[in-house]
XYZ file of C-alpha atoms in Angstrom:
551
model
C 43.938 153.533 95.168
C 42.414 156.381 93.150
C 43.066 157.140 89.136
C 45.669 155.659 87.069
C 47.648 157.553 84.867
C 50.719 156.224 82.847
C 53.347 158.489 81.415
C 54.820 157.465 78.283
C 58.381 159.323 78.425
C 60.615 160.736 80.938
C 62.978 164.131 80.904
C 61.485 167.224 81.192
C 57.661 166.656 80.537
C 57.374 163.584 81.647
C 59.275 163.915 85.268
C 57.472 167.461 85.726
C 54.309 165.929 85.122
C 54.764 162.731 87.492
C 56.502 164.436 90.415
C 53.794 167.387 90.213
C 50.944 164.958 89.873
C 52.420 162.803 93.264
C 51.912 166.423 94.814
C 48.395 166.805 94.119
C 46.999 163.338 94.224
C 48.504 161.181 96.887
C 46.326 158.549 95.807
C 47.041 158.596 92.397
C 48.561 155.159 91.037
C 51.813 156.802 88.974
C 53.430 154.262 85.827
C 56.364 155.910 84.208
C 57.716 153.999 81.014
C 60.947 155.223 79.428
C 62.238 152.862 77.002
C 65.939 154.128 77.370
C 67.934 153.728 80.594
C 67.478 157.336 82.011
C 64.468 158.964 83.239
C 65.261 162.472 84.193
C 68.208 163.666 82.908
C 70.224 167.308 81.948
C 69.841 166.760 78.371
C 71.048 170.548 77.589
C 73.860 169.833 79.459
C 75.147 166.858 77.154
C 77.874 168.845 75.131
C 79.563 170.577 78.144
C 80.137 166.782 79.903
C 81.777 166.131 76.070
C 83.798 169.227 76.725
C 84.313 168.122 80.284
C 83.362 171.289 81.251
C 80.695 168.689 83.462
C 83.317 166.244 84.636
C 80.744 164.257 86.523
C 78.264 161.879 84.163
C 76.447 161.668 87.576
C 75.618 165.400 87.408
C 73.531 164.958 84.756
C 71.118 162.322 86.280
C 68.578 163.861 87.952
C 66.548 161.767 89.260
C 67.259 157.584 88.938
C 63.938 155.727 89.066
C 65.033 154.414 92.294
C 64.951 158.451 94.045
C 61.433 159.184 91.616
C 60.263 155.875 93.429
C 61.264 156.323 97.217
C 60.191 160.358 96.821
C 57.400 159.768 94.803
C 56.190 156.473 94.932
C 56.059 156.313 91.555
C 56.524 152.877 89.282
C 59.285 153.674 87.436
C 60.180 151.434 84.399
C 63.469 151.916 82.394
C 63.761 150.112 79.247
C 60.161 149.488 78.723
C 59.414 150.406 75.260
C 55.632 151.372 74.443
C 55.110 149.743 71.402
C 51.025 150.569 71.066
C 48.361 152.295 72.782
C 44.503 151.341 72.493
C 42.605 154.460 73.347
C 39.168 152.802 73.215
C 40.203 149.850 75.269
C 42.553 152.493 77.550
C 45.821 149.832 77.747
C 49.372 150.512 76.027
C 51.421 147.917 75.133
C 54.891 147.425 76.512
C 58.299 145.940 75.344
C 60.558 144.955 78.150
C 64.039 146.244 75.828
C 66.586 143.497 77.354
C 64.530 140.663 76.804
C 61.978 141.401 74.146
C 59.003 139.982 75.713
C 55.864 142.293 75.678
C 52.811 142.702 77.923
C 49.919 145.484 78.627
C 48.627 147.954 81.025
C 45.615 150.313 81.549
C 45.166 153.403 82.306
C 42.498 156.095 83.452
C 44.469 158.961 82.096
C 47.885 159.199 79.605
C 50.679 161.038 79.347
C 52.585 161.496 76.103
C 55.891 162.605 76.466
C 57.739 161.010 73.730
C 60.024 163.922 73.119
C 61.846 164.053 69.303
C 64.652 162.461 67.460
C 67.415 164.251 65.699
C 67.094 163.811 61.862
C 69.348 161.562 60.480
C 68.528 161.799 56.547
C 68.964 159.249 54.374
C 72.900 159.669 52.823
C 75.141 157.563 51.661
C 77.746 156.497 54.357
C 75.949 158.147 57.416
C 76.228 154.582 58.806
C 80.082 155.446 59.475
C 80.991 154.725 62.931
C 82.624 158.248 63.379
C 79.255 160.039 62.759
C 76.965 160.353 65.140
C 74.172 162.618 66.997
C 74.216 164.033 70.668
C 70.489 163.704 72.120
C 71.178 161.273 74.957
C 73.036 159.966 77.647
C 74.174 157.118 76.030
C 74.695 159.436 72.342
C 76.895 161.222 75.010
C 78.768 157.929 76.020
C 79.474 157.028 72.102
C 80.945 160.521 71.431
C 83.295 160.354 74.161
C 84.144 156.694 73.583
C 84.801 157.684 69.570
C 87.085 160.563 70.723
C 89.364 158.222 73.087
C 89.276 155.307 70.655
C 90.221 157.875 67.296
C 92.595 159.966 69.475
C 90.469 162.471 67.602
C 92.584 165.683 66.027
C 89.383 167.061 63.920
C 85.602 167.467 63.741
C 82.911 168.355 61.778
C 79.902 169.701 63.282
C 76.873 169.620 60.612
C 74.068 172.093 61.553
C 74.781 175.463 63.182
C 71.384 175.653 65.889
C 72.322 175.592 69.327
C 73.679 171.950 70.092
C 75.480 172.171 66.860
C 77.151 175.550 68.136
C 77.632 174.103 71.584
C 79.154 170.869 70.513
C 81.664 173.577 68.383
C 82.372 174.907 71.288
C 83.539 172.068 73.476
C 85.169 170.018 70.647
C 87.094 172.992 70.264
C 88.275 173.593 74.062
C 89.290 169.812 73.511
C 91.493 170.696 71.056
C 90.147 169.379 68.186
C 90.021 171.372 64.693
C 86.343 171.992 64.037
C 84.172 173.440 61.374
C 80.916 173.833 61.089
C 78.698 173.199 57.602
C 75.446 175.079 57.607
C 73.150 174.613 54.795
C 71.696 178.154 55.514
C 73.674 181.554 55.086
C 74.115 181.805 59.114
C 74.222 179.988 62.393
C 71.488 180.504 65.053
C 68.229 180.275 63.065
C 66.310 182.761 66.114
C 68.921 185.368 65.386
C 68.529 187.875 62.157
C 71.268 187.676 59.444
C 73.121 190.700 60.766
C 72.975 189.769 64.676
C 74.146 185.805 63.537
C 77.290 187.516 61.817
C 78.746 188.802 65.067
C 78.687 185.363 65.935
C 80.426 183.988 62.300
C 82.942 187.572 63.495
C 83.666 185.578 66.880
C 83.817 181.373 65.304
C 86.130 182.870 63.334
C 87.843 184.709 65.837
C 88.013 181.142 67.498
C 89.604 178.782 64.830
C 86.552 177.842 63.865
C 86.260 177.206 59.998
C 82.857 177.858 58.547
C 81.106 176.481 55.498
C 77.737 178.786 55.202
C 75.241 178.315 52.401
C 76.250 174.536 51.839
C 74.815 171.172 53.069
C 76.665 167.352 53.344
C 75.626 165.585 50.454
C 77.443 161.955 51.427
C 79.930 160.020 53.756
C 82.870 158.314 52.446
C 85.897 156.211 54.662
C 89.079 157.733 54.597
C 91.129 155.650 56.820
C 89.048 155.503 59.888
C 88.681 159.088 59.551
C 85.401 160.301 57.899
C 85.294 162.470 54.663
C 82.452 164.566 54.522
C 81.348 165.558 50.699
C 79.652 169.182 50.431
C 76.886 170.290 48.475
C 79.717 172.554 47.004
C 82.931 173.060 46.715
C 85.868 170.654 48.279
C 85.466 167.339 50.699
C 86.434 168.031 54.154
C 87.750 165.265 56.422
C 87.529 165.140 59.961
C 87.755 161.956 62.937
C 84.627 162.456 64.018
C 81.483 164.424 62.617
C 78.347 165.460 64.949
C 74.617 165.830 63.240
C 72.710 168.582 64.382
C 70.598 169.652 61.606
C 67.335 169.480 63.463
C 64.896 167.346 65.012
C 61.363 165.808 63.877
C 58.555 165.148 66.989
C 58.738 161.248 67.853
C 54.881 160.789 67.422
C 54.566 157.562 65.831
C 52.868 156.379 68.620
C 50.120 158.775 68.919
C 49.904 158.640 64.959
C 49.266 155.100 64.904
C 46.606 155.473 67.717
C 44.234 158.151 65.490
C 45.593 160.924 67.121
C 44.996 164.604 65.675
C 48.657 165.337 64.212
C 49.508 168.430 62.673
C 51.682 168.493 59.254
C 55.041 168.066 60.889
C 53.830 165.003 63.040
C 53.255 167.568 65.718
C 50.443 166.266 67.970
C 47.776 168.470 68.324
C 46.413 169.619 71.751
C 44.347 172.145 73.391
C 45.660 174.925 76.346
C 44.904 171.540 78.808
C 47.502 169.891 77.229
C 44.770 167.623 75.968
C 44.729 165.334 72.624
C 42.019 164.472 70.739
C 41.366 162.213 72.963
C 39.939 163.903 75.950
C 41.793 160.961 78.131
C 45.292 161.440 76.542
C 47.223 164.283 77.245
C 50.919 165.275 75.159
C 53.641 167.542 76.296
C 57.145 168.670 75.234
C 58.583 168.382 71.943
C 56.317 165.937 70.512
C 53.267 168.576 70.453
C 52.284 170.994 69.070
C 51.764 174.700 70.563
C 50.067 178.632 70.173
C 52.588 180.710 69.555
C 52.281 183.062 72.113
C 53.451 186.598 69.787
C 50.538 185.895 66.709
C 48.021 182.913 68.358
C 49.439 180.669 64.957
C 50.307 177.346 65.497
C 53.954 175.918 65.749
C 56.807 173.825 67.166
C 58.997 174.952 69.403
C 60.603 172.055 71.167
C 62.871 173.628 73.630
C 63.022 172.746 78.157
C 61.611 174.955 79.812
C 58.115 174.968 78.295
C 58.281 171.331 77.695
C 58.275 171.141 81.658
C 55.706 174.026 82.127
C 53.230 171.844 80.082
C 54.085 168.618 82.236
C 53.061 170.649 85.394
C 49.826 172.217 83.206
C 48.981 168.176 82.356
C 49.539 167.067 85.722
C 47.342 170.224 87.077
C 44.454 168.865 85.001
C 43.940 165.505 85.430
C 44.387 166.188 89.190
C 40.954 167.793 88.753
C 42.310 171.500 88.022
C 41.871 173.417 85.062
C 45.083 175.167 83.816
C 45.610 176.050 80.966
C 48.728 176.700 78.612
C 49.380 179.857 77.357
C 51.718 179.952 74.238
C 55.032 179.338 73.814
C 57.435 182.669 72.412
C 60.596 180.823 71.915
C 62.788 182.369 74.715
C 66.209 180.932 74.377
C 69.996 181.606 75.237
C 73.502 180.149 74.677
C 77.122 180.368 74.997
C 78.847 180.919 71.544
C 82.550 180.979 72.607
C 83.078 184.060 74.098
C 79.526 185.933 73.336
C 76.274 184.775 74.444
C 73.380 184.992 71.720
C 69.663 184.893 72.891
C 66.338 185.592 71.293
C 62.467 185.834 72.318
C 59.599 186.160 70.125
C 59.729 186.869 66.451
C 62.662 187.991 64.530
C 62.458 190.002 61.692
C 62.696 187.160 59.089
C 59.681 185.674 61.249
C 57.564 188.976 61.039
C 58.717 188.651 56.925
C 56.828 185.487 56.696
C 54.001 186.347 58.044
C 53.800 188.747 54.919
C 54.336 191.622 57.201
C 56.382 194.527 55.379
C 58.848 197.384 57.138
C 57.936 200.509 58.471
C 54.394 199.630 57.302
C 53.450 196.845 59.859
C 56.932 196.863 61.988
C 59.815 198.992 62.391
C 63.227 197.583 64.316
C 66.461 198.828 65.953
C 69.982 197.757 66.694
C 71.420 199.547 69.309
C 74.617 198.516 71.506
C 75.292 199.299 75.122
C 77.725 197.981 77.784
C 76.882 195.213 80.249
C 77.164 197.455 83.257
C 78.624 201.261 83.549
C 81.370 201.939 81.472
C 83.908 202.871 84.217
C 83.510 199.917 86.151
C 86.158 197.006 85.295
C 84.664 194.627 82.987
C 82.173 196.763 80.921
C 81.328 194.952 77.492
C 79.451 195.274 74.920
C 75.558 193.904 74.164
C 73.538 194.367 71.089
C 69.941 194.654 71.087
C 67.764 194.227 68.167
C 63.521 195.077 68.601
C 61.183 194.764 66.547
C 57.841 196.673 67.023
C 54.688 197.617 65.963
C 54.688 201.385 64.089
C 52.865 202.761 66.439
C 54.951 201.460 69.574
C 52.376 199.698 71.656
C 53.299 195.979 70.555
C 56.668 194.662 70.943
C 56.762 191.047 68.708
C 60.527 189.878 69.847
C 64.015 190.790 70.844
C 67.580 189.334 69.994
C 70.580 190.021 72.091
C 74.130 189.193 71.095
C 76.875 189.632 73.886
C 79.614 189.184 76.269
C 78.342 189.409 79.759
C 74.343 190.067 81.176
C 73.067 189.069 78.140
C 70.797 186.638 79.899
C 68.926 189.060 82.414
C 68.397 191.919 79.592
C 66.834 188.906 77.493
C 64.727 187.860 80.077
C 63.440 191.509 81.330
C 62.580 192.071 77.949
C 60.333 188.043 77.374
C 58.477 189.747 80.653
C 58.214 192.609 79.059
C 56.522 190.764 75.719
C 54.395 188.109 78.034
C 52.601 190.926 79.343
C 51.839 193.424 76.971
C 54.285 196.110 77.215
C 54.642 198.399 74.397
C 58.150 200.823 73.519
C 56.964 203.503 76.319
C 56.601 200.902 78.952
C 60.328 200.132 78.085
C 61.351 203.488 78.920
C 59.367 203.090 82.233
C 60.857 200.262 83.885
C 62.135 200.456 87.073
C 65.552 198.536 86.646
C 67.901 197.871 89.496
C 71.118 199.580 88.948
C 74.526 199.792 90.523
C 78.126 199.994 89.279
C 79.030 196.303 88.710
C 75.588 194.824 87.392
C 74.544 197.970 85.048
C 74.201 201.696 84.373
C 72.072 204.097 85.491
C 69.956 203.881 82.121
C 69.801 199.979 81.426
C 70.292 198.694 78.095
C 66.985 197.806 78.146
C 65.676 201.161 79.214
C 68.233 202.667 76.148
C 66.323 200.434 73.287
C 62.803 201.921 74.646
C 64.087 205.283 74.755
C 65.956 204.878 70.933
C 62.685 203.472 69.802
C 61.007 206.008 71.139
C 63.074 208.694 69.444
C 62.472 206.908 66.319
C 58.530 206.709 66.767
C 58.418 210.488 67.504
C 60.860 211.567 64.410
C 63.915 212.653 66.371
C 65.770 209.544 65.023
C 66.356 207.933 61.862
C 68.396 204.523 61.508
C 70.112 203.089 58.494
C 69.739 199.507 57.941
C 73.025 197.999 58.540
C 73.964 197.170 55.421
C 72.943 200.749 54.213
C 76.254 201.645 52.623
C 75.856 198.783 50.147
C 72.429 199.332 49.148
C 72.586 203.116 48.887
C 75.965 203.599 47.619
C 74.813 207.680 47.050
C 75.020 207.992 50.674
C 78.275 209.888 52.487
C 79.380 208.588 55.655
C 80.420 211.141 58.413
C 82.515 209.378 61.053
C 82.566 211.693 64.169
C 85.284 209.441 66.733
C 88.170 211.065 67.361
C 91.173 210.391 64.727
C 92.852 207.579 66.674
C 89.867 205.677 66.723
C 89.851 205.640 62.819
C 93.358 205.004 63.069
C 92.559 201.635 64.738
C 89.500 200.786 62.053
C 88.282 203.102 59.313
C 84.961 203.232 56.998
C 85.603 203.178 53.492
C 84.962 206.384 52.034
C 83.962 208.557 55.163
C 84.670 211.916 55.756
C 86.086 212.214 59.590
C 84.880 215.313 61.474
C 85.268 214.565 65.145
C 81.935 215.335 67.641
C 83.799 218.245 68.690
C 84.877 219.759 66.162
C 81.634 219.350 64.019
C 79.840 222.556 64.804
C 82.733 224.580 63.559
C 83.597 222.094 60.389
C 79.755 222.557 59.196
C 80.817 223.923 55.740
C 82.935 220.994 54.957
C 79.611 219.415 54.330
C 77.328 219.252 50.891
C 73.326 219.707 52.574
C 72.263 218.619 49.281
C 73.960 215.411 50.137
C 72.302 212.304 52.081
C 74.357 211.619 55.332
C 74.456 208.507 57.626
C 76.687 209.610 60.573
C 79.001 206.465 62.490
C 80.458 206.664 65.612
C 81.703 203.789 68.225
C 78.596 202.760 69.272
C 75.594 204.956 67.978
C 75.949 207.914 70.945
C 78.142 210.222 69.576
C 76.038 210.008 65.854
C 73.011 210.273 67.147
C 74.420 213.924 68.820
C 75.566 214.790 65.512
C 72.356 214.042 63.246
C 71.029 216.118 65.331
C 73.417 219.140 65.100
C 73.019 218.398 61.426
C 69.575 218.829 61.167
C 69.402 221.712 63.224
C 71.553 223.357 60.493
C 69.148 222.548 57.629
C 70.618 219.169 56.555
C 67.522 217.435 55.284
C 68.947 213.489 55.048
C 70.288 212.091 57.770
C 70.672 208.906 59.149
C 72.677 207.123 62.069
C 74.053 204.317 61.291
C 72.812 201.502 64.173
C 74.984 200.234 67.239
C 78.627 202.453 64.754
C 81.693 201.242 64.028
C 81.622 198.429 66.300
C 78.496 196.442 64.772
C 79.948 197.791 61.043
C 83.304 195.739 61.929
C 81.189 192.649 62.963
C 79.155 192.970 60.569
C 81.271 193.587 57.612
């Protein structure tokens, strides 16, 4: 029997790490202690078996400690609680959950995969029955056992991050009346204001009431039913009411041990997935990582690097030496009928860092149809970069959509992860045919619109430009029975066409931002415009369609 190494923790890191260590090290003696009932389980699928959208619980097991044993031949303990670890003697502590009783074992090497716990802050009444998280299997069990038993009509979802917007979702494809109370002014912390209000534009769309800008402040009974009390304005009451305001790293363990936390109870490791203790090694949630975009130091708890570092852990006590790279916060989700997605820093991100506009980062908003226009089923994405001034850094990109939203996401995190700058972007080599995209991908459009920009061809407005520069005049160049359908306030219609010919309608003295559907037909016209000695011009970014969402 060679080295033993006991993983504290199952689900992503955990699993990743045993099944990849079983790989390397046939000789390795393999403990795996999970003090709940589930090892490996689809924990990001948990609101779509609420919405039944996953009909079979079984689909979201895994692996059962039975399969990780016979595969594996790994010891596989469910409800065994660690309760302790010694690093100097090298033995952890165990509760056996049904009956109590406690006992030790050693190790050679140890895994901490302890994960984190939603926050559940200390209000009045948050005891109720009725309210309740979604981080588990079992969480999963109570929420569909409190909808049967309440014959639930309404919900309250508080916190609008992902689980909070996907529990929205499937509550609401139940049937049940939902709303959704978010202490900040938007939903989907990744995305920036403007991008999160095309998904407030669709919620809304949906039935779904939203309370932005307020928090819960208490709990109260109301016949079975719970009524929530707000940080402002009116009560709301609802059957049942799902927490999702966040989640804190579950490192008690490794606190109570003397290991190196950081100030959010992150545990601290090196790219070897390491811990202070050269012997103990952390992964997923519970640690803390390099963000990949400025080398700082930060949480991100979210799968798919939580089981990269698993494998990385595994690697290294198997003798390798791999290392971890940074994390840069790639995520997607389903938002009702859009799909909302994000990599690397935002703008409000770039903001904190102290970094200002135009001086140490410029951005763009530009929208473009999921494939080629002509085809059936063409929709409309909107990207948002931001970039370095001088184009050769790209720090992050948000997409908000109805269809491809994932792949255009996920060509541009490649295009972050290894260096690519705004030109690059215009280079790629995209595959391209009728039903999957057009012949100048959207992602090949937001490096050539950035490029304009860098090389003075193009100027964009913010997108709330009409409110803070009220002295501008809007020229909207669609054709009249597009304005018919949804007009600007204020703006002078010239269609494209006619715009060479209408010229003296126009006041050069005056500052312009042209509109159009999507950003095409304005960017033509700023152009004609400043070929004819009109000094001020700017295109409004992704037209009509992202004012309208936005507004």
């Amino acid at each position: 029997m060679g080295q033993k190494v006991v993983i504290i923790g199952g689900v992503a890191g955990g699993a990743s790490c045993a099944a990849r260590l079983r790989r390397l090290d046939e000789d390795a003696e393999i403990v795996m202690l999970e003090r709940g009932p589930y090892i490996s389980y689809a924990n990001c699928g948990l609101p779509y078996h609420v919405g039944e959208v996953i009909k079979d619980r079984d689909e979201l097991l895994l692996y059962s400690p039975e399969l990780m044993h016979e595969r594996f031949g790994i010891d596989v303990r469910v409800n065994n609680e660690v309760i302790a670890l010694d690093p100097a003697a090298k033995t952890v502590t165990i509760k056996r959950v049904q009956t109590g009783e406690t006992y030790s074992e050693t190790y050679d090497k140890l895994v901490i995969s302890t994960g984190s716990n939603p926050l559940v802050p200390p209000m009045t009444g948050i005891d109720h029955p009725n309210v309740m998280t979604l981080w588990t299997v079992p969480d999963t069990d109570r929420v569909i056992e409190t909808l049967k038993r309440t014959q639930a009509k309404s919900a309250v979802v508080i916190g609008g991050g992902f689980i909070g917007l996907e529990m929205a979702e499937n509550l609401h494809a139940l049937g049940l009346k939902v709303s959704i109370v978010e202490m900040q002014n938007q939903v989907m912390a990744p995305l920036d204001y403007e991008m999160s209000q095309m998904l407030h534009y669709n919620l809304k769309q949906n039935g779904v009431d939203l309370y932005l800008g307020v928090g819960s402040s208490s709990f109260e009974d109301k016949d079975g039913s719970v009524q929530v009390n707000l940080t402002a304005g009116e009560p709301l009451v609802a059957d049942l009411v799902i927490l999702s305001i966040g989640v804190r790293p579950n490192s008690a363990l490794a606190k109570a041990a003397g290991l190196e936390l950081n100030a959010r109870g992150g545990i601290v490791v090196n790219g070897r997935m390491q811990t202070s203790d050269p012997d103990i090694y952390a992964v997923g949630d519970v640690i803390e990582v390099e963000d990949f975009i400025d080398k700082s130091r930060t949480m991100i708890p979210l799968a798919g690097p939580a089981n990269k570092q698993g494998r990385i852990a595994a690697d290294n006590i198997a003798g390798g030496n791999t290392r971890y790279k940074g994390s840069q916060g790639s995520a997607v989700a389903k938002v009702f009928d859009l799909t909302a997605a994000g990599t690397g820093h935002n703008e409000k991100a770039l903001q904190r860092r102290g970094m200002v506009k135009d001086k140490d980062y410029k951005t763009l908003i530009i929208t473009q149809n999921s494939h080629a226009g002509y085809y059936p089923g063409a929709a409309p994405l909107t990207i948002k970069l931001t970039f370095s001034p001088d184009g050769k850094k790209i720090f992050g990109a948000q997409i908000v959509g109805y269809d491809m939203v994932d792949k255009r996401i996920d060509t541009l995190a490649v295009a972050i992860r290894h260096g690519a700058g705004i030109q690059d972007l215009t280079e790629l080599d995209l595959a391209y045919a009728p039903p999957y995209s057009s012949a100048k991908d959207p992602v090949n459009m937001a490096g050539f619109t950035a490029e304009n920009m860098l090389n003075g061809y193009l100027r964009l407005s913010e997108w709330d430009a009409l409110e803070k520069q009220p002295e501008l005049a809007v020229l909207d160049v669609r054709e009249p029975e597009e304005v018919a359908e949804y007009s600007i306030p204020g703006a002078i219609n010239i269609p494209l066409g006619s715009l060479r010919e209408r010229l003296g309608e126009l006041d050069k003295a005056k500052a312009y931002v042209v509109m159009c559907a999507l950003g095409v037909r304005a960017y033509n016209a700023a152009k004609i415009l400043q070929a004819n000695d009109f000094a001020d011009v700017q295109v409004y970014p992704s037209g009509a369609y992202f004012y309208e969402m936005t507004h």
